[in-house]
Amino acid sequence: MKKIALALAATLASTPAMAGVYVNAESNASYTGNDYQSRTTDIHVGYEGEVGSLGYYVQGGPAFTAADGVDGSTDFSGKLGGSVAASEKLGVYGEISFKTDETADNAYGTKIGAKFKF
């Protein structure tokens, strides 16, 4: 993680004029069959930009969680992601995310994918 943070800091320091600050609100709900399990709503402030062919973003802020039958909680979550055009029609992207939790272990996630345009 230290290497990622250092790389991100170096990237941000050399950011071109196209970079910018944004706000991202996202709500994710979980169901089993028709039964509601939980919902987490993130309100993040982020920064995105490009360095050459690499697009990147970093964002973080409060995460409001409400589980069925349990008092809600507020934690902190964040994401670091990037994308690159492998060719004119193929893009590759990835994301690392985390969410703190006062009563349990912190949660971490990864995402990697590709998008092909016809």
PDB file of C-alpha atoms in Angstrom:
ATOM      1  CA  MET A   1       0.000   0.000   0.000  1.00  0.00           C
ATOM      2  CA  LYS A   2       2.904   2.399   0.677  1.00  0.00           C
ATOM      3  CA  LYS A   3       4.109   1.999  -2.906  1.00  0.00           C
ATOM      4  CA  ILE A   4       0.617   2.789  -4.204  1.00  0.00           C
ATOM      5  CA  ALA A   5       0.362   5.869  -1.985  1.00  0.00           C
ATOM      6  CA  LEU A   6       3.797   7.103  -3.102  1.00  0.00           C
ATOM      7  CA  ALA A   7       2.950   6.500  -6.758  1.00  0.00           C
ATOM      8  CA  LEU A   8      -0.341   8.348  -6.312  1.00  0.00           C
ATOM      9  CA  ALA A   9       1.387  11.277  -4.601  1.00  0.00           C
ATOM     10  CA  ALA A  10       3.920  11.510  -7.434  1.00  0.00           C
ATOM     11  CA  THR A  11       1.103  11.312  -9.972  1.00  0.00           C
ATOM     12  CA  LEU A  12      -0.888  14.061  -8.266  1.00  0.00           C
ATOM     13  CA  ALA A  13       2.188  16.271  -8.093  1.00  0.00           C
ATOM     14  CA  SER A  14       2.621  16.019 -11.868  1.00  0.00           C
ATOM     15  CA  THR A  15      -1.067  16.292 -12.744  1.00  0.00           C
ATOM     16  CA  PRO A  16      -1.989  18.106 -15.957  1.00  0.00           C
ATOM     17  CA  ALA A  17      -4.667  20.805 -16.219  1.00  0.00           C
ATOM     18  CA  MET A  18      -7.382  18.247 -17.104  1.00  0.00           C
ATOM     19  CA  ALA A  19      -7.488  16.923 -13.531  1.00  0.00           C
ATOM     20  CA  GLY A  20     -10.204  17.964 -11.135  1.00  0.00           C
ATOM     21  CA  VAL A  21     -12.116  17.600  -7.908  1.00  0.00           C
ATOM     22  CA  TYR A  22     -15.542  15.962  -7.868  1.00  0.00           C
ATOM     23  CA  VAL A  23     -18.257  14.667  -5.501  1.00  0.00           C
ATOM     24  CA  ASN A  24     -19.562  11.117  -5.912  1.00  0.00           C
ATOM     25  CA  ALA A  25     -22.659   9.811  -4.120  1.00  0.00           C
ATOM     26  CA  GLU A  26     -23.301   6.069  -4.452  1.00  0.00           C
ATOM     27  CA  SER A  27     -25.782   3.769  -2.743  1.00  0.00           C
ATOM     28  CA  ASN A  28     -25.451  -0.029  -2.827  1.00  0.00           C
ATOM     29  CA  ALA A  29     -28.153  -2.345  -1.472  1.00  0.00           C
ATOM     30  CA  SER A  30     -27.949  -6.069  -0.769  1.00  0.00           C
ATOM     31  CA  TYR A  31     -30.853  -8.526  -1.036  1.00  0.00           C
ATOM     32  CA  THR A  32     -31.185 -12.284  -0.606  1.00  0.00           C
ATOM     33  CA  GLY A  33     -34.145 -13.258  -2.732  1.00  0.00           C
ATOM     34  CA  ASN A  34     -36.743 -10.618  -1.871  1.00  0.00           C
ATOM     35  CA  ASP A  35     -35.309  -9.987   1.610  1.00  0.00           C
ATOM     36  CA  TYR A  36     -33.488  -6.690   2.162  1.00  0.00           C
ATOM     37  CA  GLN A  37     -30.171  -7.240   3.964  1.00  0.00           C
ATOM     38  CA  SER A  38     -28.351  -3.894   4.061  1.00  0.00           C
ATOM     39  CA  ARG A  39     -27.522  -0.662   2.268  1.00  0.00           C
ATOM     40  CA  THR A  40     -24.343   1.408   2.245  1.00  0.00           C
ATOM     41  CA  THR A  41     -24.347   4.970   0.931  1.00  0.00           C
ATOM     42  CA  ASP A  42     -20.996   6.625   0.244  1.00  0.00           C
ATOM     43  CA  ILE A  43     -20.600  10.396  -0.034  1.00  0.00           C
ATOM     44  CA  HIS A  44     -17.103  10.830  -1.435  1.00  0.00           C
ATOM     45  CA  VAL A  45     -14.966  13.770  -2.455  1.00  0.00           C
ATOM     46  CA  GLY A  46     -12.504  12.776  -5.123  1.00  0.00           C
ATOM     47  CA  TYR A  47      -9.788  13.849  -7.481  1.00  0.00           C
ATOM     48  CA  GLU A  48      -9.308  12.533 -11.016  1.00  0.00           C
ATOM     49  CA  GLY A  49      -6.916  13.144 -13.824  1.00  0.00           C
ATOM     50  CA  GLU A  50      -4.765  11.707 -16.571  1.00  0.00           C
ATOM     51  CA  VAL A  51      -1.065  11.138 -16.998  1.00  0.00           C
ATOM     52  CA  GLY A  52      -0.360  10.145 -20.564  1.00  0.00           C
ATOM     53  CA  SER A  53      -2.756   7.315 -21.397  1.00  0.00           C
ATOM     54  CA  LEU A  54      -3.426   6.499 -17.718  1.00  0.00           C
ATOM     55  CA  GLY A  55      -6.655   7.827 -16.199  1.00  0.00           C
ATOM     56  CA  TYR A  56      -6.810   7.735 -12.399  1.00  0.00           C
ATOM     57  CA  TYR A  57      -8.976   8.742  -9.452  1.00  0.00           C
ATOM     58  CA  VAL A  58      -8.839   8.733  -5.668  1.00  0.00           C
ATOM     59  CA  GLN A  59     -11.885   9.407  -3.495  1.00  0.00           C
ATOM     60  CA  GLY A  60     -13.010   9.057   0.103  1.00  0.00           C
ATOM     61  CA  GLY A  61     -15.581  10.121   2.664  1.00  0.00           C
ATOM     62  CA  PRO A  62     -18.291   8.874   5.001  1.00  0.00           C
ATOM     63  CA  ALA A  63     -20.047   5.564   4.426  1.00  0.00           C
ATOM     64  CA  PHE A  64     -23.532   5.304   5.976  1.00  0.00           C
ATOM     65  CA  THR A  65     -24.602   1.690   6.526  1.00  0.00           C
ATOM     66  CA  ALA A  66     -28.067   0.458   7.467  1.00  0.00           C
ATOM     67  CA  ALA A  67     -28.631  -3.288   7.962  1.00  0.00           C
ATOM     68  CA  ASP A  68     -32.044  -4.873   8.396  1.00  0.00           C
ATOM     69  CA  GLY A  69     -32.966  -4.862  12.099  1.00  0.00           C
ATOM     70  CA  VAL A  70     -29.704  -3.230  13.229  1.00  0.00           C
ATOM     71  CA  ASP A  71     -28.880   0.385  14.125  1.00  0.00           C
ATOM     72  CA  GLY A  72     -27.080   2.189  11.318  1.00  0.00           C
ATOM     73  CA  SER A  73     -23.427   3.135  11.458  1.00  0.00           C
ATOM     74  CA  THR A  74     -21.133   5.704   9.893  1.00  0.00           C
ATOM     75  CA  ASP A  75     -17.660   4.651   8.829  1.00  0.00           C
ATOM     76  CA  PHE A  76     -15.047   5.912   6.364  1.00  0.00           C
ATOM     77  CA  SER A  77     -14.535   4.475   2.885  1.00  0.00           C
ATOM     78  CA  GLY A  78     -12.360   5.207  -0.080  1.00  0.00           C
ATOM     79  CA  LYS A  79     -11.358   4.079  -3.549  1.00  0.00           C
ATOM     80  CA  LEU A  80      -8.292   4.319  -5.754  1.00  0.00           C
ATOM     81  CA  GLY A  81      -8.657   3.392  -9.398  1.00  0.00           C
ATOM     82  CA  GLY A  82      -7.259   3.740 -12.838  1.00  0.00           C
ATOM     83  CA  SER A  83      -7.793   2.883 -16.467  1.00  0.00           C
ATOM     84  CA  VAL A  84      -5.682   2.668 -19.595  1.00  0.00           C
ATOM     85  CA  ALA A  85      -6.501   2.232 -23.256  1.00  0.00           C
ATOM     86  CA  ALA A  86      -4.817  -1.018 -24.312  1.00  0.00           C
ATOM     87  CA  SER A  87      -5.880  -0.327 -27.895  1.00  0.00           C
ATOM     88  CA  GLU A  88      -8.334   1.887 -29.753  1.00  0.00           C
ATOM     89  CA  LYS A  89     -11.219  -0.456 -28.826  1.00  0.00           C
ATOM     90  CA  LEU A  90      -9.999  -2.107 -25.600  1.00  0.00           C
ATOM     91  CA  GLY A  91      -9.754  -0.420 -22.202  1.00  0.00           C
ATOM     92  CA  VAL A  92      -8.480  -2.019 -18.987  1.00  0.00           C
ATOM     93  CA  TYR A  93      -9.402  -0.734 -15.520  1.00  0.00           C
ATOM     94  CA  GLY A  94      -8.883  -1.554 -11.856  1.00  0.00           C
ATOM     95  CA  GLU A  95      -9.921  -0.338  -8.416  1.00  0.00           C
ATOM     96  CA  ILE A  96      -8.900  -0.874  -4.793  1.00  0.00           C
ATOM     97  CA  SER A  97     -11.438   0.033  -2.103  1.00  0.00           C
ATOM     98  CA  PHE A  98     -11.691  -0.023   1.683  1.00  0.00           C
ATOM     99  CA  LYS A  99     -14.214   0.638   4.433  1.00  0.00           C
ATOM    100  CA  THR A 100     -13.444   1.072   8.117  1.00  0.00           C
ATOM    101  CA  ASP A 101     -15.584  -0.570  10.803  1.00  0.00           C
ATOM    102  CA  GLU A 102     -15.551   0.288  14.526  1.00  0.00           C
ATOM    103  CA  THR A 103     -16.950  -3.090  15.616  1.00  0.00           C
ATOM    104  CA  ALA A 104     -15.344  -5.495  13.116  1.00  0.00           C
ATOM    105  CA  ASP A 105     -12.351  -5.835  10.828  1.00  0.00           C
ATOM    106  CA  ASN A 106     -11.928  -3.249   8.084  1.00  0.00           C
ATOM    107  CA  ALA A 107     -13.148  -4.393   4.671  1.00  0.00           C
ATOM    108  CA  TYR A 108     -11.084  -4.264   1.476  1.00  0.00           C
ATOM    109  CA  GLY A 109     -12.005  -4.946  -2.121  1.00  0.00           C
ATOM    110  CA  THR A 110     -10.507  -5.092  -5.570  1.00  0.00           C
ATOM    111  CA  LYS A 111     -11.972  -4.780  -9.031  1.00  0.00           C
ATOM    112  CA  ILE A 112     -10.322  -5.436 -12.372  1.00  0.00           C
ATOM    113  CA  GLY A 113     -11.908  -5.521 -15.768  1.00  0.00           C
ATOM    114  CA  ALA A 114     -11.828  -4.772 -19.431  1.00  0.00           C
ATOM    115  CA  LYS A 115     -14.215  -2.985 -21.773  1.00  0.00           C
ATOM    116  CA  PHE A 116     -14.310  -3.726 -25.500  1.00  0.00           C
ATOM    117  CA  LYS A 117     -16.031  -1.191 -27.779  1.00  0.00           C
ATOM    118  CA  PHE A 118     -17.609  -2.306 -31.073  1.00  0.00           C
TER     119      PHE A 118
END
